[in-house]
Short mmCIF file of C-alpha atoms in Angstrom, two decimals:
data_model
loop_
_atom_site.label_atom_id
_atom_site.label_comp_id
_atom_site.label_asym_id
_atom_site.label_seq_id
_atom_site.Cartn_x
_atom_site.Cartn_y
_atom_site.Cartn_z
CA UNK T 2 -21.72 -68.33 -12.52
CA UNK T 3 -21.07 -71.98 -11.67
CA UNK T 4 -18.00 -72.06 -13.93
CA UNK T 5 -15.90 -69.36 -12.22
CA UNK T 6 -16.94 -70.15 -8.62
CA UNK T 7 -16.91 -73.95 -8.90
CA UNK T 8 -19.21 -74.63 -5.93
CA UNK T 9 -19.86 -78.10 -4.54
CA UNK T 10 -23.57 -77.33 -4.08
CA UNK T 11 -26.11 -75.22 -5.94
CA UNK T 12 -29.48 -74.43 -4.38
CA UNK T 13 -32.30 -72.98 -6.50
CA UNK T 14 -35.65 -71.65 -5.30
CA UNK T 15 -38.84 -70.72 -7.13
CA UNK T 16 -37.64 -72.74 -10.12
CA UNK T 17 -41.16 -72.83 -11.66
CA UNK T 18 -40.12 -75.67 -13.97
CA UNK T 19 -40.56 -79.44 -13.89
CA UNK T 20 -37.89 -81.94 -12.89
CA UNK T 21 -36.76 -82.60 -16.46
CA UNK T 22 -35.55 -79.00 -16.76
CA UNK T 23 -33.59 -79.33 -13.53
CA UNK T 24 -32.10 -82.62 -14.74
CA UNK T 25 -30.91 -80.97 -17.95
CA UNK T 26 -29.31 -78.23 -15.87
CA UNK T 27 -27.53 -80.84 -13.72
CA UNK T 28 -26.04 -82.45 -16.82
CA UNK T 29 -25.09 -79.09 -18.31
CA UNK T 30 -23.06 -77.94 -15.29
CA UNK T 31 -21.48 -81.38 -14.78
CA UNK T 32 -22.98 -82.23 -11.37
CA UNK T 33 -23.68 -85.81 -10.25
CA UNK T 34 -26.51 -85.30 -7.75
CA UNK T 35 -29.92 -83.65 -7.83
CA UNK T 36 -32.82 -83.57 -5.38
CA UNK T 37 -35.89 -81.79 -6.69
CA UNK T 38 -39.07 -80.71 -4.92
CA UNK T 39 -41.77 -80.27 -7.56
CA UNK T 40 -43.44 -76.94 -8.10
CA UNK T 41 -47.19 -76.53 -8.14
CA UNK T 42 -49.44 -74.52 -10.43
CA UNK T 43 -48.92 -71.35 -8.41
CA UNK T 44 -45.12 -71.52 -8.59
CA UNK T 45 -42.51 -72.82 -6.18
CA UNK T 46 -40.07 -75.61 -6.82
CA UNK T 47 -36.76 -76.31 -5.05
CA UNK T 48 -33.62 -77.88 -6.46
CA UNK T 49 -30.44 -78.88 -4.63
CA UNK T 50 -27.56 -80.03 -6.81
CA UNK T 51 -24.23 -81.43 -5.64
CA UNK T 52 -21.04 -82.03 -7.59
CA UNK T 53 -20.08 -85.44 -6.16
CA UNK T 54 -22.58 -88.13 -5.20
CA UNK T 55 -20.78 -89.19 -2.02
CA UNK T 56 -20.91 -85.72 -0.43
CA UNK T 57 -24.62 -85.41 0.47
CA UNK T 58 -27.18 -87.66 2.23
CA UNK T 59 -30.85 -86.63 2.33
CA UNK T 60 -32.30 -86.16 5.84
CA UNK T 61 -35.71 -84.72 4.98
CA UNK T 62 -37.62 -82.29 2.81
CA UNK T 63 -40.86 -80.38 2.31
CA UNK T 64 -42.22 -77.76 -0.08
CA UNK T 65 -40.15 -75.25 1.89
CA UNK T 66 -36.86 -76.98 2.65
CA UNK T 67 -34.30 -79.64 1.72
CA UNK T 68 -32.22 -81.05 4.59
CA UNK T 69 -28.95 -82.93 3.91
CA UNK T 70 -25.96 -84.27 5.78
CA UNK T 71 -22.73 -83.12 4.13
CA UNK T 72 -19.49 -85.13 4.27
CA UNK T 73 -16.59 -83.44 2.48
CA UNK T 74 -12.85 -83.02 3.11
CA UNK T 75 -13.07 -85.06 6.29
CA UNK T 76 -15.78 -82.86 7.83
CA UNK T 77 -19.39 -83.81 8.51
CA UNK T 78 -22.07 -81.18 8.98
CA UNK T 79 -25.68 -80.45 8.20
CA UNK T 80 -27.08 -78.07 5.60
CA UNK T 81 -30.71 -77.00 5.40
CA UNK T 82 -31.77 -75.21 2.24
CA UNK T 83 -34.73 -73.07 3.31
CA UNK T 84 -37.51 -71.16 1.57
CA UNK T 85 -39.82 -69.05 3.75
CA UNK T 86 -43.45 -68.36 2.92
CA UNK T 87 -43.74 -65.08 1.00
CA UNK T 88 -47.17 -64.34 2.54
CA UNK T 89 -46.95 -62.35 5.77
CA UNK T 90 -49.78 -64.19 7.43
CA UNK T 91 -47.79 -67.44 7.06
CA UNK T 92 -44.56 -66.23 8.65
CA UNK T 93 -45.33 -68.08 11.88
CA UNK T 94 -45.55 -71.32 9.91
CA UNK T 95 -42.04 -70.69 8.61
CA UNK T 96 -40.77 -69.99 12.14
CA UNK T 97 -42.36 -73.22 13.40
CA UNK T 98 -40.76 -75.18 10.53
CA UNK T 99 -37.32 -73.80 11.37
CA UNK T 100 -37.80 -74.52 15.09
CA UNK T 101 -38.87 -78.09 14.33
CA UNK T 102 -35.81 -78.68 12.14
CA UNK T 103 -33.52 -77.79 15.03
CA UNK T 104 -34.38 -81.02 16.83
CA UNK T 105 -33.66 -83.28 13.86
CA UNK T 106 -29.86 -83.44 14.25
CA UNK T 107 -27.01 -82.44 16.54
CA UNK T 108 -24.49 -81.93 13.71
CA UNK T 109 -22.93 -78.51 13.06
CA UNK T 110 -25.70 -76.71 11.20
CA UNK T 111 -25.92 -74.13 8.42
CA UNK T 112 -29.24 -72.87 7.06
CA UNK T 113 -29.21 -71.09 3.70
CA UNK T 114 -31.92 -69.62 1.54
CA UNK T 115 -34.59 -67.00 1.08
CA UNK T 116 -36.32 -66.60 4.45
CA UNK T 117 -38.65 -63.85 3.23
CA UNK T 118 -37.99 -62.27 6.62
CA UNK T 119 -35.77 -59.65 8.23
CA UNK T 120 -33.80 -59.68 11.46
CA UNK T 121 -33.14 -55.94 11.79
CA UNK T 122 -34.69 -52.70 10.60
CA UNK T 123 -31.48 -51.75 8.76
CA UNK T 124 -31.99 -54.77 6.48
CA UNK T 125 -34.58 -52.72 4.62
CA UNK T 126 -34.20 -49.56 2.57
CA UNK T 127 -37.16 -47.68 1.16
CA UNK T 128 -40.87 -48.03 1.87
CA UNK T 129 -42.43 -48.28 5.33
CA UNK T 130 -40.53 -49.67 8.33
CA UNK T 131 -40.74 -53.42 8.75
CA UNK T 132 -43.29 -54.48 11.41
CA UNK T 133 -41.58 -54.80 14.78
CA UNK T 134 -43.62 -57.91 15.59
CA UNK T 135 -42.19 -59.74 12.57
CA UNK T 136 -38.65 -58.66 13.45
CA UNK T 137 -39.08 -59.94 17.00
CA UNK T 138 -40.73 -63.21 15.96
CA UNK T 139 -38.08 -64.15 13.41
CA UNK T 140 -35.25 -62.97 15.68
CA UNK T 141 -36.51 -65.06 18.60
CA UNK T 142 -36.79 -68.13 16.35
CA UNK T 143 -33.23 -67.73 15.07
CA UNK T 144 -31.91 -67.22 18.61
CA UNK T 145 -33.79 -70.23 20.02
CA UNK T 146 -32.33 -72.40 17.24
CA UNK T 147 -28.83 -71.37 18.27
CA UNK T 148 -28.26 -69.66 14.92
CA UNK T 149 -26.51 -66.43 14.01
CA UNK T 150 -26.32 -64.64 10.68
CA UNK T 151 -23.00 -64.75 8.80
CA UNK T 152 -21.80 -61.31 7.63
CA UNK T 153 -22.11 -60.69 3.91
CA UNK T 154 -19.57 -59.11 1.58
CA UNK T 155 -20.70 -56.66 -1.07
CA UNK T 156 -24.11 -55.01 -1.38
CA UNK T 157 -26.12 -55.52 1.81
CA UNK T 158 -29.53 -56.13 0.21
CA UNK T 159 -30.50 -59.25 -1.73
CA UNK T 160 -33.98 -58.42 -3.06
CA UNK T 161 -35.37 -55.31 -4.71
CA UNK T 162 -38.49 -53.89 -6.31
CA UNK T 163 -38.93 -50.76 -8.38
CA UNK T 164 -35.22 -50.62 -9.17
CA UNK T 165 -34.05 -47.21 -10.35
CA UNK T 166 -37.32 -45.45 -9.48
CA UNK T 167 -38.43 -43.26 -6.60
CA UNK T 168 -40.24 -46.29 -5.14
CA UNK T 169 -37.10 -48.40 -5.07
CA UNK T 170 -37.36 -50.95 -2.23
CA UNK T 171 -34.49 -53.19 -1.09
CA UNK T 172 -34.41 -55.89 1.59
CA UNK T 173 -32.02 -58.57 2.82
CA UNK T 174 -34.30 -61.57 2.50
CA UNK T 175 -31.59 -64.11 1.58
CA UNK T 176 -29.33 -65.19 4.44
CA UNK T 177 -26.82 -67.71 5.74
CA UNK T 178 -27.47 -68.74 9.36
CA UNK T 179 -25.01 -70.93 11.28
CA UNK T 180 -24.55 -72.50 14.70
CA UNK T 181 -21.43 -71.97 16.81
CA UNK T 182 -20.41 -75.57 16.07
CA UNK T 183 -20.50 -74.91 12.34
CA UNK T 184 -18.44 -71.72 12.75
CA UNK T 185 -15.83 -73.65 14.73
CA UNK T 186 -15.65 -76.15 11.86
CA UNK T 187 -15.34 -73.45 9.18
CA UNK T 188 -13.54 -70.55 10.83
CA UNK T 189 -12.68 -68.87 7.52
CA UNK T 190 -16.18 -69.00 6.00
CA UNK T 191 -17.67 -65.93 4.34
CA UNK T 192 -20.65 -64.99 2.18
CA UNK T 193 -20.54 -63.00 -1.04
CA UNK T 194 -23.54 -61.20 -2.48
CA UNK T 195 -23.54 -61.44 -6.29
CA UNK T 196 -25.89 -58.89 -7.82
CA UNK T 197 -28.03 -59.96 -10.76
CA UNK T 198 -29.77 -58.01 -13.48
CA UNK T 199 -32.67 -60.12 -14.69
CA UNK T 200 -33.90 -61.35 -11.33
CA UNK T 201 -35.19 -59.37 -8.37
CA UNK T 202 -33.00 -61.51 -6.07
CA UNK T 203 -29.22 -61.70 -5.73
CA UNK T 204 -27.22 -64.90 -5.83
CA UNK T 205 -25.30 -65.76 -2.66
CA UNK T 206 -22.00 -67.61 -2.67
CA UNK T 207 -20.79 -69.26 0.54
CA UNK T 208 -17.07 -70.03 0.72
CA UNK T 209 -16.47 -72.39 3.61
CA UNK T 210 -12.72 -72.79 3.75
CA UNK T 211 -9.42 -71.33 2.58
CA UNK T 212 -6.46 -73.64 2.99
CA UNK T 213 -2.91 -72.30 2.88
CA UNK T 214 -0.52 -74.74 1.30
CA UNK T 215 3.26 -74.58 0.96
CA UNK T 216 4.82 -75.62 -2.30
CA UNK T 217 7.43 -78.29 -1.81
CA UNK T 218 10.90 -77.13 -2.73
CA UNK T 219 9.74 -73.66 -3.77
CA UNK T 220 8.51 -70.31 -2.60
CA UNK T 221 5.50 -69.93 -0.38
CA UNK T 222 2.25 -70.02 -2.25
CA UNK T 223 -1.41 -70.57 -1.66
CA UNK T 224 -4.28 -72.56 -3.07
CA UNK T 225 -7.88 -71.44 -2.67
CA UNK T 226 -10.22 -74.31 -1.86
CA UNK T 227 -13.63 -73.25 -3.06
CA UNK T 228 -16.34 -75.20 -1.34
CA UNK T 229 -19.71 -73.66 -1.12
CA UNK T 230 -23.16 -73.26 -2.51
CA UNK T 231 -24.82 -70.73 -4.69
CA UNK T 232 -28.50 -70.04 -4.50
CA UNK T 233 -30.60 -68.33 -7.10
CA UNK T 234 -34.24 -67.33 -7.28
CA UNK T 235 -36.64 -67.71 -10.21
CA UNK T 236 -34.24 -69.81 -12.25
CA UNK T 237 -32.51 -66.84 -13.91
CA UNK T 238 -28.76 -67.33 -14.33
CA UNK T 239 -26.41 -64.42 -13.76
CA UNK T 240 -24.00 -63.27 -16.46
CA UNK T 241 -20.93 -61.17 -15.90
CA UNK T 242 -21.68 -57.72 -17.38
CA UNK T 243 -19.24 -54.91 -18.00
CA UNK T 244 -17.25 -54.60 -14.80
CA UNK T 245 -16.77 -50.86 -15.06
CA UNK T 246 -20.45 -50.16 -15.72
CA UNK T 247 -21.41 -52.42 -12.82
CA UNK T 248 -18.95 -50.62 -10.56
CA UNK T 249 -20.43 -47.24 -11.52
CA UNK T 250 -23.93 -48.57 -10.93
CA UNK T 251 -23.03 -50.02 -7.53
CA UNK T 252 -21.84 -46.58 -6.41
CA UNK T 253 -25.35 -45.24 -7.06
CA UNK T 254 -27.20 -47.93 -5.08
CA UNK T 255 -27.42 -45.91 -1.88
CA UNK T 256 -28.64 -42.71 -3.55
CA UNK T 257 -32.27 -41.83 -4.22
CA UNK T 258 -32.01 -38.32 -5.73
CA UNK T 259 -33.44 -37.84 -9.21
CA UNK T 260 -30.06 -37.35 -10.91
CA UNK T 261 -28.66 -40.58 -9.43
CA UNK T 262 -31.79 -42.55 -10.36
CA UNK T 263 -31.62 -41.28 -13.95
CA UNK T 264 -27.95 -42.26 -14.23
CA UNK T 265 -28.73 -45.67 -12.69
CA UNK T 266 -31.39 -46.32 -15.35
CA UNK T 267 -28.95 -45.22 -18.07
CA UNK T 268 -26.31 -47.66 -16.83
CA UNK T 269 -28.96 -50.39 -16.61
CA UNK T 270 -29.80 -49.88 -20.27
CA UNK T 271 -26.13 -49.98 -21.26
CA UNK T 272 -25.59 -53.17 -19.26
CA UNK T 273 -28.53 -54.71 -21.09
CA UNK T 274 -26.85 -53.93 -24.40
CA UNK T 275 -23.74 -55.80 -23.28
CA UNK T 276 -25.71 -59.06 -23.16
CA UNK T 277 -26.75 -59.09 -26.82
CA UNK T 278 -24.76 -59.48 -30.04
CA UNK T 279 -25.42 -58.96 -33.72
CA UNK T 280 -25.05 -62.01 -35.94
CA UNK T 281 -23.57 -62.00 -39.45
CA UNK T 282 -26.84 -60.73 -40.97
CA UNK T 283 -27.18 -57.86 -38.48
CA UNK T 284 -29.91 -59.39 -36.30
CA UNK T 285 -29.70 -59.12 -32.49
CA UNK T 286 -29.44 -62.37 -30.53
CA UNK T 287 -29.16 -63.04 -26.79
CA UNK T 288 -28.85 -65.86 -24.27
CA UNK T 289 -27.67 -69.23 -25.51
CA UNK T 290 -27.93 -68.07 -29.13
CA UNK T 291 -24.89 -65.84 -28.61
CA UNK T 292 -22.69 -68.96 -28.38
CA UNK T 293 -23.38 -69.83 -32.03
CA UNK T 294 -22.63 -66.27 -33.14
CA UNK T 295 -19.23 -66.35 -31.41
CA UNK T 296 -18.34 -69.85 -32.64
CA UNK T 297 -19.37 -69.07 -36.23
CA UNK T 298 -17.28 -65.89 -36.22
CA UNK T 299 -14.06 -67.60 -35.14
CA UNK T 300 -14.71 -70.64 -37.30
CA UNK T 301 -14.87 -68.31 -40.30
CA UNK T 302 -11.63 -66.41 -39.65
CA UNK T 303 -9.69 -69.54 -38.66
CA UNK T 304 -10.77 -71.56 -41.71
CA UNK T 305 -8.62 -71.48 -44.83
CA UNK T 306 -10.32 -70.28 -47.99
CA UNK T 307 -7.81 -72.30 -50.07
CA UNK T 308 -6.67 -69.15 -51.83
CA UNK T 309 -4.00 -69.81 -54.47
CA UNK T 310 -2.00 -67.00 -55.97
CA UNK T 311 -1.11 -67.69 -59.64
CA UNK T 312 0.50 -64.34 -60.35
CA UNK T 313 3.77 -64.97 -62.27
CA UNK T 314 5.50 -62.24 -60.28
CA UNK T 315 5.95 -64.77 -57.48
CA UNK T 316 7.66 -67.36 -59.68
CA UNK T 317 11.13 -65.90 -59.19
CA UNK T 318 10.93 -65.69 -55.41
CA UNK T 319 13.72 -67.65 -53.72
CA UNK T 320 13.52 -69.15 -50.24
CA UNK T 321 14.93 -66.95 -47.47
CA UNK T 322 15.40 -69.94 -45.12
CA UNK T 323 18.41 -72.08 -45.94
CA UNK T 324 18.40 -75.87 -45.81
CA UNK T 325 20.60 -75.76 -42.70
CA UNK T 326 18.23 -73.38 -40.98
CA UNK T 327 15.25 -75.51 -41.95
CA UNK T 328 16.91 -78.61 -40.50
CA UNK T 329 17.53 -76.72 -37.26
CA UNK T 330 13.88 -75.66 -37.06
CA UNK T 331 12.55 -79.17 -37.68
CA UNK T 332 14.81 -81.14 -35.33
CA UNK T 333 13.18 -83.01 -32.36
CA UNK T 334 12.60 -81.09 -29.14
CA UNK T 335 15.43 -81.16 -26.62
CA UNK T 336 15.16 -81.24 -22.84
CA UNK T 337 17.20 -78.07 -22.40
CA UNK T 338 14.91 -76.18 -24.80
CA UNK T 339 11.83 -77.23 -22.86
CA UNK T 340 13.51 -76.20 -19.60
CA UNK T 341 14.32 -72.72 -20.93
CA UNK T 342 10.77 -72.28 -22.25
CA UNK T 343 9.20 -73.39 -18.97
CA UNK T 344 11.39 -71.20 -16.75
CA UNK T 345 10.78 -68.20 -19.02
CA UNK T 346 7.13 -68.18 -17.90
CA UNK T 347 6.07 -65.76 -15.19
CA UNK T 348 5.90 -67.43 -11.74
CA UNK T 349 2.20 -66.63 -11.30
CA UNK T 350 1.10 -68.30 -14.53
CA UNK T 351 -1.39 -71.17 -14.20
CA UNK T 352 -0.49 -74.52 -15.80
CA UNK T 353 -3.73 -74.59 -17.79
CA UNK T 354 -7.52 -74.80 -17.48
CA UNK T 355 -8.31 -76.06 -13.96
CA UNK T 356 -4.65 -76.94 -13.52
CA UNK T 357 -4.81 -80.11 -15.60
CA UNK T 358 -4.55 -81.10 -19.25
CA UNK T 359 -7.84 -81.88 -21.03
CA UNK T 360 -8.07 -84.52 -23.72
CA UNK T 361 -7.33 -82.04 -26.49
CA UNK T 362 -3.74 -80.81 -26.21
CA UNK T 363 -4.51 -77.41 -27.71
CA UNK T 364 -7.91 -76.89 -26.05
CA UNK T 365 -8.10 -73.30 -24.86
CA UNK T 366 -10.37 -71.38 -22.50
CA UNK T 367 -11.25 -68.01 -24.07
CA UNK T 368 -12.67 -64.89 -22.40
CA UNK T 369 -13.99 -62.06 -24.58
CA UNK T 370 -13.08 -58.58 -23.30
CA UNK T 371 -15.07 -55.64 -24.77
CA UNK T 372 -12.95 -53.17 -26.77
CA UNK T 373 -15.78 -50.63 -26.76
CA UNK T 374 -18.13 -49.34 -24.08
CA UNK T 375 -21.04 -51.05 -25.83
CA UNK T 376 -19.82 -53.92 -28.04
CA UNK T 377 -22.30 -54.91 -30.74
CA UNK T 378 -20.46 -57.60 -32.70
CA UNK T 379 -17.92 -60.30 -31.88
CA UNK T 380 -15.24 -58.22 -33.61
CA UNK T 381 -15.83 -55.53 -30.95
CA UNK T 382 -14.33 -57.89 -28.34
CA UNK T 383 -10.77 -59.00 -27.76
CA UNK T 384 -10.17 -62.72 -27.04
CA UNK T 385 -7.94 -63.55 -24.08
CA UNK T 386 -6.90 -67.20 -24.09
CA UNK T 387 -5.69 -69.62 -21.40
CA UNK T 388 -3.83 -72.44 -23.15
CA UNK T 389 -2.45 -75.66 -21.72
CA UNK T 390 1.09 -75.50 -20.38
CA UNK T 391 2.38 -78.35 -22.57
CA UNK T 392 1.08 -76.62 -25.68
CA UNK T 393 2.64 -73.32 -24.55
CA UNK T 394 6.02 -74.96 -23.95
CA UNK T 395 6.08 -76.40 -27.47
CA UNK T 396 5.02 -73.06 -28.97
CA UNK T 397 7.72 -71.27 -26.94
CA UNK T 398 10.42 -73.70 -28.07
CA UNK T 399 9.46 -73.13 -31.72
CA UNK T 400 9.42 -69.35 -31.19
CA UNK T 401 12.88 -69.48 -29.58
CA UNK T 402 14.20 -71.39 -32.58
CA UNK T 403 12.73 -68.90 -35.03
CA UNK T 404 13.78 -65.74 -33.17
CA UNK T 405 17.42 -65.60 -34.42
CA UNK T 406 16.23 -65.89 -38.03
CA UNK T 407 13.43 -63.33 -38.01
CA UNK T 408 15.62 -60.23 -38.49
CA UNK T 409 16.79 -61.53 -41.87
CA UNK T 410 13.40 -62.84 -42.96
CA UNK T 411 11.20 -59.86 -42.15
CA UNK T 412 11.42 -56.63 -44.13
CA UNK T 413 13.12 -53.70 -42.41
CA UNK T 414 9.87 -51.75 -42.89
CA UNK T 415 8.15 -54.13 -40.49
CA UNK T 416 8.95 -52.74 -37.07
CA UNK T 417 6.82 -54.92 -34.79
CA UNK T 418 7.76 -58.15 -32.97
CA UNK T 419 11.41 -58.03 -34.07
CA UNK T 420 14.09 -57.44 -31.38
CA UNK T 421 15.76 -54.08 -31.80
CA UNK T 422 12.92 -52.56 -33.81
CA UNK T 423 10.31 -50.23 -32.37
CA UNK T 424 6.80 -49.60 -33.67
CA UNK T 425 7.14 -46.06 -32.35
CA UNK T 426 9.63 -45.38 -35.20
CA UNK T 427 6.85 -45.87 -37.72
CA UNK T 428 4.47 -43.77 -35.64
CA UNK T 429 6.95 -40.89 -35.75
CA UNK T 430 7.37 -41.25 -39.52
CA UNK T 431 3.60 -41.27 -40.04
CA UNK T 432 3.25 -38.16 -37.88
CA UNK T 433 5.95 -36.36 -39.86
CA UNK T 434 4.34 -37.32 -43.19
CA UNK T 435 0.98 -36.03 -41.97
CA UNK T 436 2.57 -32.83 -40.77
CA UNK T 437 4.28 -32.30 -44.15
CA UNK T 438 1.09 -32.90 -46.13
CA UNK T 439 -0.89 -30.49 -43.96
CA UNK T 440 1.68 -27.74 -44.54
CA UNK T 441 2.10 -28.22 -48.30
CA UNK T 442 -0.61 -26.06 -49.85
CA UNK T 443 1.07 -24.72 -53.01
CA UNK T 444 3.32 -25.82 -55.87
CA UNK T 445 2.76 -27.80 -59.09
CA UNK T 446 3.55 -31.21 -57.62
CA UNK T 447 1.02 -32.71 -55.19
CA UNK T 448 1.46 -35.49 -52.65
CA UNK T 449 -0.88 -37.98 -51.01
CA UNK T 450 -0.69 -40.59 -48.23
CA UNK T 451 -2.51 -43.91 -48.42
CA UNK T 452 -3.49 -45.65 -45.18
CA UNK T 453 -4.05 -49.38 -45.47
CA UNK T 454 -5.99 -51.06 -42.67
CA UNK T 455 -5.03 -54.75 -42.58
CA UNK T 456 -7.93 -55.75 -40.35
CA UNK T 457 -7.11 -58.68 -38.06
CA UNK T 458 -3.88 -59.25 -40.00
CA UNK T 459 -2.54 -61.70 -37.41
CA UNK T 460 -5.84 -63.42 -36.62
CA UNK T 461 -6.63 -65.17 -39.90
CA UNK T 462 -5.51 -68.16 -41.92
CA UNK T 463 -4.67 -65.91 -44.90
#
């Protein structure tokens, strides 16, 4: 979740782990700062992480909040990461804590977190109505602090219990509250609700600014500046499941009839299957162990087996590339070739991972897209790669050099990737052959067709 959103702050509640675990997480996601409020034996634990050390200054903390002054992109404001008491009889304590924090600073103020409280009756679906006294008490506290709730994109509930059953209960316990000063400072801010599967709480993402930038000497364009925080409950990290299944499931969220609940549970089971993979011995693995399965798979197919063919039938083969052509292919790159390769790219292509070149020239970000509804092995997924622009330019220059030669080098029976040849020609021939074989049912001479499946023919060393 941190990788695609790239927030400047991450706030975690109910971590239920010691500081060493939080420190390992900080290192893993590449953040510089961490402030941790220890959990006790009954649970709890708060963690606020920030990407750059010079962006946050601690103002105060307790078992239920972390208060910091934020200085980023020339703006200074205050952020309070809040966690309300889950026990109803302690709600007044939470309201008193929030009221007391109001007096600590006059900076533009944003309060984020799980308040374990509701502002309106429509923030609950299922179960008994929320007590009016609690609605009024929390609402008065928020109003007296000069705070208002930011609207939220996506599903309007952030906590649930009994998901997919007739006792399904949903509430909007997680919120982003802001003062008018803070809204003036971040006029484009919005909140996104990111549904999770393995936690009963959602993750919230706050985007504080979108800056429109004009490209110098070119067409109008825009750059999204992602500043924000993400907060997560119970230390469970969200993974991106199958988008289509999630979309189907989201459409059922508002329904409570038996048919919809049954379909919701079916989709939930299928989504769970998307987060496990079989290894090379057929055993199911999940979580971090899936990384090794994926890496081992691609290491195997991209490693040469040093196969040598000693069949004498290959002894009389003559080179198809002439010495002159070979010299042309191996000559140093020229500026004009690089220019043609660069300008042949689509205008919306990114220059590489994060817009900059990493240390390894051919380092590539890879996303695995399922080829089946329920992928079980790595081979059931298609890799989509984002390479560095310099690497792509060199590959394009080489491809441009090879293109004029390919028609003479590749057999006429190969009808893919060669200009002027169409794979549909072979499809038509195959269909005609199949049609002929199906119709031929008599005569002394028989015919057969042999289908060869060259699995991953273009994805291996040999």
